[in-house]
PDB file of C-alpha atoms in Angstrom:
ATOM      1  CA  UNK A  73       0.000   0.000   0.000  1.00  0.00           C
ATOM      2  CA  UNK A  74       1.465   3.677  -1.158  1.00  0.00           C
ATOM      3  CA  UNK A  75       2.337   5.797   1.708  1.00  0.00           C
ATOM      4  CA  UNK A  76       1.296   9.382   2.133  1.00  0.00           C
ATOM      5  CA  UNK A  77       2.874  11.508  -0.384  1.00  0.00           C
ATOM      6  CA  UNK A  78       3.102  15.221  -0.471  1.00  0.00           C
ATOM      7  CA  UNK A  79       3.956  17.630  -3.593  1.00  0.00           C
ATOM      8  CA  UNK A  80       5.643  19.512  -4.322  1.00  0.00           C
ATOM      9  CA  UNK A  81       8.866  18.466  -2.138  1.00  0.00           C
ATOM     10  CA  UNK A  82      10.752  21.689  -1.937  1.00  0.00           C
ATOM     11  CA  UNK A  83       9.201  24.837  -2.549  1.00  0.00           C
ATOM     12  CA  UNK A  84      10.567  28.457  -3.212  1.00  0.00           C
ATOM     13  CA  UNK A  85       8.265  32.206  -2.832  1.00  0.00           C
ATOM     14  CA  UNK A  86       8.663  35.622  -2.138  1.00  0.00           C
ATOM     15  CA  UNK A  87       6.812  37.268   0.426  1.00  0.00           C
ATOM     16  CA  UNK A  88       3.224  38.209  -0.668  1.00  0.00           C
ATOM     17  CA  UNK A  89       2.873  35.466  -2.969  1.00  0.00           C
ATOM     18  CA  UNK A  90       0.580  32.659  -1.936  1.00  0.00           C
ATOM     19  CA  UNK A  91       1.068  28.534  -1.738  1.00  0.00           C
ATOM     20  CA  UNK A  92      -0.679  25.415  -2.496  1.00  0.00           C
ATOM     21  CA  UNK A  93       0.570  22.531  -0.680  1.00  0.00           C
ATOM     22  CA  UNK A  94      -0.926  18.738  -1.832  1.00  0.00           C
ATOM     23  CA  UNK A  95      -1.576  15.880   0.682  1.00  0.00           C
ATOM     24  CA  UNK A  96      -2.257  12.213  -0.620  1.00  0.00           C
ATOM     25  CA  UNK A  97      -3.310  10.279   2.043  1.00  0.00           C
ATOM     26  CA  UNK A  98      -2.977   6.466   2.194  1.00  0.00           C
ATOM     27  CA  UNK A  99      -5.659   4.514   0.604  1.00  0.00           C
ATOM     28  CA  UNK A 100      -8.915   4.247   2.409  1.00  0.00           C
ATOM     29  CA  UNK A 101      -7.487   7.077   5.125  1.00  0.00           C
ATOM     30  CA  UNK A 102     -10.291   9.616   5.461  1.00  0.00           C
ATOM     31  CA  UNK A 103      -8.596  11.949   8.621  1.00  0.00           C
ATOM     32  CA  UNK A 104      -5.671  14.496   7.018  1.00  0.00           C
ATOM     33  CA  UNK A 105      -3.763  16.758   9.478  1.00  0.00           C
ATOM     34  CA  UNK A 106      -1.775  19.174   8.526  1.00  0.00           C
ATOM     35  CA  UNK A 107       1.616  20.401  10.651  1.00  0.00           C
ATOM     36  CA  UNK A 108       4.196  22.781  10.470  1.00  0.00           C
ATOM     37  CA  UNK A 109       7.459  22.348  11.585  1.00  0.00           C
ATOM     38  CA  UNK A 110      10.274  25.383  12.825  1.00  0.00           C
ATOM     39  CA  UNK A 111      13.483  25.365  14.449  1.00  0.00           C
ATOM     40  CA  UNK A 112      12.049  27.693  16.865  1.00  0.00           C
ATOM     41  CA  UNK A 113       8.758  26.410  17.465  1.00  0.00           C
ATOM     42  CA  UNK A 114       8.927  22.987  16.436  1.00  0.00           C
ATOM     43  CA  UNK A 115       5.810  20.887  15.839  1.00  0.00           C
ATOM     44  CA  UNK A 116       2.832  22.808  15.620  1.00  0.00           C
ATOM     45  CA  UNK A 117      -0.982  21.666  14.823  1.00  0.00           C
ATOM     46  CA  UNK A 118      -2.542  23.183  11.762  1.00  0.00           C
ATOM     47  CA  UNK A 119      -5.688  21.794  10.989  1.00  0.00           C
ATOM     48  CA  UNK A 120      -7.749  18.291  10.913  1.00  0.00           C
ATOM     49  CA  UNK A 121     -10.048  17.123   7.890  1.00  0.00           C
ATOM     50  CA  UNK A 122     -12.389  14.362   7.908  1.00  0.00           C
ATOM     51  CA  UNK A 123     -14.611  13.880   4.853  1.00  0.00           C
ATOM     52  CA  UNK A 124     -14.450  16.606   3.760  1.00  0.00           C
ATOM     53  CA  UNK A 125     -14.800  18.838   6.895  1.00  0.00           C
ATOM     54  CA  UNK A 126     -12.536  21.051   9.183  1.00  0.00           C
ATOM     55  CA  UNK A 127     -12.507  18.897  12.696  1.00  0.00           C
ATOM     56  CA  UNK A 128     -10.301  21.145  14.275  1.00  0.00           C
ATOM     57  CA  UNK A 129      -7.934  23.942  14.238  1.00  0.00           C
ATOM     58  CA  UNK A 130      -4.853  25.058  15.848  1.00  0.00           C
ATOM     59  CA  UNK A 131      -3.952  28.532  16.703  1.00  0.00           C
ATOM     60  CA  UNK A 132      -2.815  29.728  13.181  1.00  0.00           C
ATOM     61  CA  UNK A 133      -3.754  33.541  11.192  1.00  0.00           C
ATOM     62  CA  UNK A 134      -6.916  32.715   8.865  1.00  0.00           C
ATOM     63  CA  UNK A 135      -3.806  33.252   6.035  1.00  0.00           C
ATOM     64  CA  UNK A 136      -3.638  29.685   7.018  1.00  0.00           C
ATOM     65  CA  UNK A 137      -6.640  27.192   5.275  1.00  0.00           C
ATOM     66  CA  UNK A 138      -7.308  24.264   3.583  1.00  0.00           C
ATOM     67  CA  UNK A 139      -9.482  21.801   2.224  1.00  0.00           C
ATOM     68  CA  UNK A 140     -10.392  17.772   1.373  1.00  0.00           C
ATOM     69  CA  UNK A 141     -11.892  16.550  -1.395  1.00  0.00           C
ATOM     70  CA  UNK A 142     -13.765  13.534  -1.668  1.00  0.00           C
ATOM     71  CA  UNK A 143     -10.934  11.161  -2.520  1.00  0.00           C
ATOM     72  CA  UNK A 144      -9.703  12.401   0.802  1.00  0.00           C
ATOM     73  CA  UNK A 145      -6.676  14.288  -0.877  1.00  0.00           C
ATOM     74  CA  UNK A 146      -6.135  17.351   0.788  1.00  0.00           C
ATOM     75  CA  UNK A 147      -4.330  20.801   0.244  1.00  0.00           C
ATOM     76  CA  UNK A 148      -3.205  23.804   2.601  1.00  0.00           C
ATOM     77  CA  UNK A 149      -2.768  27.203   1.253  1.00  0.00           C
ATOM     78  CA  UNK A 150      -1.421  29.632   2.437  1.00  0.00           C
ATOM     79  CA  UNK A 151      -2.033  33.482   1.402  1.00  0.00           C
ATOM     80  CA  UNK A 152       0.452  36.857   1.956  1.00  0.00           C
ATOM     81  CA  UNK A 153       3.389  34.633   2.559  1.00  0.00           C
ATOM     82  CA  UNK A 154       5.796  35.997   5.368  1.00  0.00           C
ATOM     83  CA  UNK A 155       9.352  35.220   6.151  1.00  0.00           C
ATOM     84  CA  UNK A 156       8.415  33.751   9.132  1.00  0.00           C
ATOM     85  CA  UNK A 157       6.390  31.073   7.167  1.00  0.00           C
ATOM     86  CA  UNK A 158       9.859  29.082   5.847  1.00  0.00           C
ATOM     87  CA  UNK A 159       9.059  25.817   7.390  1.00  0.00           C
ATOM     88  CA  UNK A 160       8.775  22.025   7.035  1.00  0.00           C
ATOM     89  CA  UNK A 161       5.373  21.159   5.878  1.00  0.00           C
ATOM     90  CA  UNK A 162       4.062  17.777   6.899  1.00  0.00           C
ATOM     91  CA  UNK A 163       0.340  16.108   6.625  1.00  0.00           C
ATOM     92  CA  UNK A 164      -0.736  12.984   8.293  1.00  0.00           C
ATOM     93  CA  UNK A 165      -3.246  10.810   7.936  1.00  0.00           C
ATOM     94  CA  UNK A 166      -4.948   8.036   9.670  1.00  0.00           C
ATOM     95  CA  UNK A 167      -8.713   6.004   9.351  1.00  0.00           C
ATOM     96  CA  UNK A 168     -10.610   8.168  11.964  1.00  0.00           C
ATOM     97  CA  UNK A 169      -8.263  11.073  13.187  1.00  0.00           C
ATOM     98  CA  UNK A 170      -5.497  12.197  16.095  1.00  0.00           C
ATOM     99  CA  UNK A 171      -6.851   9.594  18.275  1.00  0.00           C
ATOM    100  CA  UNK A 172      -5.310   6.592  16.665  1.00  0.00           C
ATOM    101  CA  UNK A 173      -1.797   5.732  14.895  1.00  0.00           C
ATOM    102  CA  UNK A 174      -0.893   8.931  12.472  1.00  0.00           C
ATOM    103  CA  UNK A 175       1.129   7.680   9.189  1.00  0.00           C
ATOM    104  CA  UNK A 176       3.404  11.034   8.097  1.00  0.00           C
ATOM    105  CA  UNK A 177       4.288  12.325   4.648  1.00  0.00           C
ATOM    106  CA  UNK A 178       7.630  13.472   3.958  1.00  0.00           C
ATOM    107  CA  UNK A 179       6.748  16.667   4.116  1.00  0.00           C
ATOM    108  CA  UNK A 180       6.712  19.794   1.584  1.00  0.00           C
ATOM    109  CA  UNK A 181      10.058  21.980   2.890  1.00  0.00           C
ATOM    110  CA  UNK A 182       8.618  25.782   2.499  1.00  0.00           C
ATOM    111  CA  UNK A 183      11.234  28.481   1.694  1.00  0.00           C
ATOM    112  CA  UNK A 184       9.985  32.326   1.588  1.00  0.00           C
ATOM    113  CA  UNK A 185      12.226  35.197   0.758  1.00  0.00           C
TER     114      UNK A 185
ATOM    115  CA  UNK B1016       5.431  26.889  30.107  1.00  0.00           C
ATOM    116  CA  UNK B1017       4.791  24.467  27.098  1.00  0.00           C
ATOM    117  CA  UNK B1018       2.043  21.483  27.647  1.00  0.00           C
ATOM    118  CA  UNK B1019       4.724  19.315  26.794  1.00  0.00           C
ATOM    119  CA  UNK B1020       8.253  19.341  27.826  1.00  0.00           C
ATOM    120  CA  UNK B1021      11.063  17.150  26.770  1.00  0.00           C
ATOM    121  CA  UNK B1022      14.591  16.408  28.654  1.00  0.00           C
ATOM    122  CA  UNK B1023      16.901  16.184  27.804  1.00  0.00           C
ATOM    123  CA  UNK B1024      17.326  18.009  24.578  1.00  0.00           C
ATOM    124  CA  UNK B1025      20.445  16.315  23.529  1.00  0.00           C
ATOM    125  CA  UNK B1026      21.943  12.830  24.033  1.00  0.00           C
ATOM    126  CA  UNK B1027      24.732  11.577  22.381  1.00  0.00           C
ATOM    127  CA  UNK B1028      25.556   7.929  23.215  1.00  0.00           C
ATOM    128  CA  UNK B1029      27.648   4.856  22.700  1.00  0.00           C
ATOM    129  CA  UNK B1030      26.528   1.917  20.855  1.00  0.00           C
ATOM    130  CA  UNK B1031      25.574  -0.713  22.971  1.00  0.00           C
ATOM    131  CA  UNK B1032      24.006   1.868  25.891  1.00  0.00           C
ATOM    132  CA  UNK B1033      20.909   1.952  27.333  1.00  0.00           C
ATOM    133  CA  UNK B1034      19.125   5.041  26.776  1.00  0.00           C
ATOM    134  CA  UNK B1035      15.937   7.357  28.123  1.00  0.00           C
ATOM    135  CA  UNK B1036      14.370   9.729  27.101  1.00  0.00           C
ATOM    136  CA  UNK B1037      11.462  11.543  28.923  1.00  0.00           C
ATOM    137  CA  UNK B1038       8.609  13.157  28.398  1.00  0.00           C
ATOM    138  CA  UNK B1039       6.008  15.198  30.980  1.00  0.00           C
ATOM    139  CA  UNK B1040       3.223  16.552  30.581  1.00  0.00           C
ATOM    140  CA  UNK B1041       0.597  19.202  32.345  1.00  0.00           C
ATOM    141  CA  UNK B1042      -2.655  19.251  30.854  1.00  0.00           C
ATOM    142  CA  UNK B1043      -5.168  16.219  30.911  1.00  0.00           C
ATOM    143  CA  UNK B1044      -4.198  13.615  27.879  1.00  0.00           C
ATOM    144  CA  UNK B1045      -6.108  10.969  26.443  1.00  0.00           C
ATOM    145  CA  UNK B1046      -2.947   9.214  24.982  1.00  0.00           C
ATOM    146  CA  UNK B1047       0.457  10.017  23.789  1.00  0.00           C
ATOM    147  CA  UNK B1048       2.636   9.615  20.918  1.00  0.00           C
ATOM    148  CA  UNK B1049       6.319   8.610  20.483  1.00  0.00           C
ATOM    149  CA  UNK B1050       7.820   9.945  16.634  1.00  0.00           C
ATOM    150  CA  UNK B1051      10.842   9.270  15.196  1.00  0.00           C
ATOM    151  CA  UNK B1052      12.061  11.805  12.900  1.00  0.00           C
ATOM    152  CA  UNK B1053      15.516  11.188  10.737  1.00  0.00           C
ATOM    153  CA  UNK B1054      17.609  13.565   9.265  1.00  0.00           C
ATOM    154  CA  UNK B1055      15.555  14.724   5.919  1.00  0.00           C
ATOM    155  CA  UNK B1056      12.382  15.312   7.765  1.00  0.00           C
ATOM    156  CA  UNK B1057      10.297  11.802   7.734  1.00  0.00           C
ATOM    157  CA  UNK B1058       8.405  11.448  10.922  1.00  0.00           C
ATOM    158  CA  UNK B1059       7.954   7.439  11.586  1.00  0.00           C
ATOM    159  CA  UNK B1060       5.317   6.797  14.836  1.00  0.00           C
ATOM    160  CA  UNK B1061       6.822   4.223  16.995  1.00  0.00           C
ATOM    161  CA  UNK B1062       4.154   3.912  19.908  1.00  0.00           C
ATOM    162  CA  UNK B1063       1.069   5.652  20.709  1.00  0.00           C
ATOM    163  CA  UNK B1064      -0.014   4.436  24.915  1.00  0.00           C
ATOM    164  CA  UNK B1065      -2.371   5.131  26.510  1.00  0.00           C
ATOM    165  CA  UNK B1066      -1.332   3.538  29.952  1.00  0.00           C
ATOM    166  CA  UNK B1067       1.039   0.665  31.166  1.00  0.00           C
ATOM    167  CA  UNK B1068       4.193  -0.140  28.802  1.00  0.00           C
ATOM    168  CA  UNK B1069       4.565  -0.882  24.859  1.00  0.00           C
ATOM    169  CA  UNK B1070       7.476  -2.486  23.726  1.00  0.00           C
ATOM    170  CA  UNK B1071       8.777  -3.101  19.442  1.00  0.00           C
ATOM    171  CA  UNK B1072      12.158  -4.786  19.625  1.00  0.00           C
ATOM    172  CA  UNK B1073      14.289  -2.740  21.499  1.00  0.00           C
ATOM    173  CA  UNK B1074      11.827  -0.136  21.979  1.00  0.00           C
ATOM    174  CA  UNK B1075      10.478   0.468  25.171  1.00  0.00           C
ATOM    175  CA  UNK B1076       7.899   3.032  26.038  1.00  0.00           C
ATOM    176  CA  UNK B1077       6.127   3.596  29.159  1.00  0.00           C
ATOM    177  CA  UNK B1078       3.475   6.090  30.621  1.00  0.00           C
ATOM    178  CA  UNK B1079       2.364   7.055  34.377  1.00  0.00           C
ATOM    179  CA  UNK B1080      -1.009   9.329  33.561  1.00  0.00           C
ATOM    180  CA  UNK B1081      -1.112  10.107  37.569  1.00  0.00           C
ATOM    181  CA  UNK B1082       2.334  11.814  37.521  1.00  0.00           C
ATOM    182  CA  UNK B1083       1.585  13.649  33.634  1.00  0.00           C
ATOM    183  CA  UNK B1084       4.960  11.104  32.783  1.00  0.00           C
ATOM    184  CA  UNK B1085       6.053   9.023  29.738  1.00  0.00           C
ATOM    185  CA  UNK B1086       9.702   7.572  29.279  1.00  0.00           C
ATOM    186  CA  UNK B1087      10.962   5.925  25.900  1.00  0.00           C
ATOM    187  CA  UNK B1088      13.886   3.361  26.697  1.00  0.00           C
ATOM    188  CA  UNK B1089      16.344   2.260  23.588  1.00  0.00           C
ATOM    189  CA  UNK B1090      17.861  -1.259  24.698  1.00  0.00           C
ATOM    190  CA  UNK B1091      21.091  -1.903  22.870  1.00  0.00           C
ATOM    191  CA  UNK B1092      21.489   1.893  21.089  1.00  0.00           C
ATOM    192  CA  UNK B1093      22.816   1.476  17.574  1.00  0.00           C
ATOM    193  CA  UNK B1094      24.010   4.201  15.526  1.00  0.00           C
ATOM    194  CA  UNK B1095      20.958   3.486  12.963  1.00  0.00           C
ATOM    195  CA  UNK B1096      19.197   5.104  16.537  1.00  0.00           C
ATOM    196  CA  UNK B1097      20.284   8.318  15.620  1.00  0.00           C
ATOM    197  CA  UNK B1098      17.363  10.853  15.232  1.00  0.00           C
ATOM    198  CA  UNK B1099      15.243  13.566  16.922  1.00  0.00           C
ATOM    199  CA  UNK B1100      12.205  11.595  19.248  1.00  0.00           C
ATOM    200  CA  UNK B1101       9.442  13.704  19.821  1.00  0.00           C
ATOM    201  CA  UNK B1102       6.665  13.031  22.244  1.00  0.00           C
ATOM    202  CA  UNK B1103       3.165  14.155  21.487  1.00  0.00           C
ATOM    203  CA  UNK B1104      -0.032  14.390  23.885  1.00  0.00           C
ATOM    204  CA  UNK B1105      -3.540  13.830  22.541  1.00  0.00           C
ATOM    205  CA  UNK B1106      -5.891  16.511  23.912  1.00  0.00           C
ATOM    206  CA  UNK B1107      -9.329  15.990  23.813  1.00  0.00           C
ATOM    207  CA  UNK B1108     -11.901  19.126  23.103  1.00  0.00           C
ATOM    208  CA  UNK B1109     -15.042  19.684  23.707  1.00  0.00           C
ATOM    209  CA  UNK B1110     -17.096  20.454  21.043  1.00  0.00           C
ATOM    210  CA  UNK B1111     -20.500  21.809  21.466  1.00  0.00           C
ATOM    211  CA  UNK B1112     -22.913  19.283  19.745  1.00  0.00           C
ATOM    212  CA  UNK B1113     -21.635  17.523  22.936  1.00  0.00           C
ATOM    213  CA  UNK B1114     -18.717  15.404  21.917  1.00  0.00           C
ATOM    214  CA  UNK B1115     -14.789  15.662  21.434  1.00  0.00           C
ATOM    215  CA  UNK B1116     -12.401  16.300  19.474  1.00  0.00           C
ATOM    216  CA  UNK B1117      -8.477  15.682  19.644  1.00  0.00           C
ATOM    217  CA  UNK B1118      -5.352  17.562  18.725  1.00  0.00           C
ATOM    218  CA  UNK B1119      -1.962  16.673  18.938  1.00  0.00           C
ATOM    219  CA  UNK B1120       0.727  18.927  20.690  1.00  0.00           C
ATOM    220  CA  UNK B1121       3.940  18.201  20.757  1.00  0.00           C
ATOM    221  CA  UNK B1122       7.394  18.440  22.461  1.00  0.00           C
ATOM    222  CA  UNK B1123      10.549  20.538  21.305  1.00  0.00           C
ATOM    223  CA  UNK B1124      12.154  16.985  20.562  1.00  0.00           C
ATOM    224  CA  UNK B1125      14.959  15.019  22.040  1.00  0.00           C
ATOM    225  CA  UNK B1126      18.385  14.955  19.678  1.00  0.00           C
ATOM    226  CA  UNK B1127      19.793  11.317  20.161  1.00  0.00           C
ATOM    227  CA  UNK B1128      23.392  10.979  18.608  1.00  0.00           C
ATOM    228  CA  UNK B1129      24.643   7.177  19.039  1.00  0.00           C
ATOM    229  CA  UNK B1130      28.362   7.070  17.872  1.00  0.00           C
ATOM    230  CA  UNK B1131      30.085   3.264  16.790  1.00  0.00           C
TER     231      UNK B1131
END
């Protein structure tokens, strides 16, 4: 079974552009979660989908949003880039959500300059 | 303070040692997570616990939800060990159709460098 993948891999913007990030979860996986990863911060929650549907949401500027479609693929985008948004990218997915066994992409590396 | 603190934040090791890492907690968790991430950025989830002890060959991972505590043990540290281990705490929240929802928030990370 294909594992989550994530495109594009490496990405590069300027500041005031906006990104689409693309999250393939594994087959028959219907929870996405989205993460962002900093030196500084490490870790952080973005946002949960299930069918379709925001579950939950961490504390991130509305710049921050995404969406599922009904093949459960998922995208984040993100709007008025800033500096502070270079970061590691990485969705998850699972069957029913945070609550059981999350299988990682390998992450879309965000530069902004 | 962060919900979720890690110690320590580097480890460097010999091959062959036994190793801990810890992880504590201070809010109310429903289970927690132990992630491997390697150099590159791949996260792999080793163990997610609830209560008692999980072990996966030399992996060892055990959580006290009285004292907010979780240790992961390494038996027999290899240098195919090396990685950052981050611990993550499932948070339930309410939701007001009446049931729950969960995030995940996570540590800073532990740095484990096992040498030959």
């Amino acid at each position: 079974k294909a594992g989550v993948t994530q495109t594009p891999r490496y990405l590069i913007k300027t500041r005031g552009q906006q990104v689409t990030l693309s999250c393939s979860p594994i087959s028959g996986h219907r929870s996405v979660s989205w993460y962002q990863q900093t030196p500084g911060q490490g870790l952080q929650f973005l946002f949960e989908y299930f069918s379709e549907t925001q579950r939950n949401k961490g504390n991130f500027p509305g710049r921050f949003s995404g969406r599922q479609f009904s093949n459960s693929r998922s995208e984040m985008n993100v709007s008025t880039l800033e500096l502070g948004d270079s970061a590691l990218y990485l969705c998850a997915s699972s069957w029913t959500g945070v609550g059981e066994t999350q299988y990682f992409g390998p992450g879309t590396r965000l530069l902004v300059l | 303070k962060n919900e979720v603190e890690q110690s320590p934040q580097n480890l460097t090791a010999q091959e062959g040692e036994f190793i801990t890492i810890n992880c504590s907690y201070s809010v109310g968790i429903s289970a927690l997570h132990w992630l491997q991430q390697h150099p590159g950025g791949g996260i792999v989830s080793l163990f997610m616990l609830s209560s008692g002890k999980k072990k996966h060959g030399r992996l060892i991972a055990t959580i006290n939800i009285q004292e907010k505590h979780s240790s992961l043990h390494i038996t027999a540290s290899h240098p195919r060990d090396s990685a950052v281990y981050i611990c993550a705490v499932r948070i339930a929240k309410l939701i007001s159709s009446g049931g729950s929802n969960y995030k995940l928030t996570f540590g800073k990370g532990t740095l484990l460098t096992v040498n030959p």
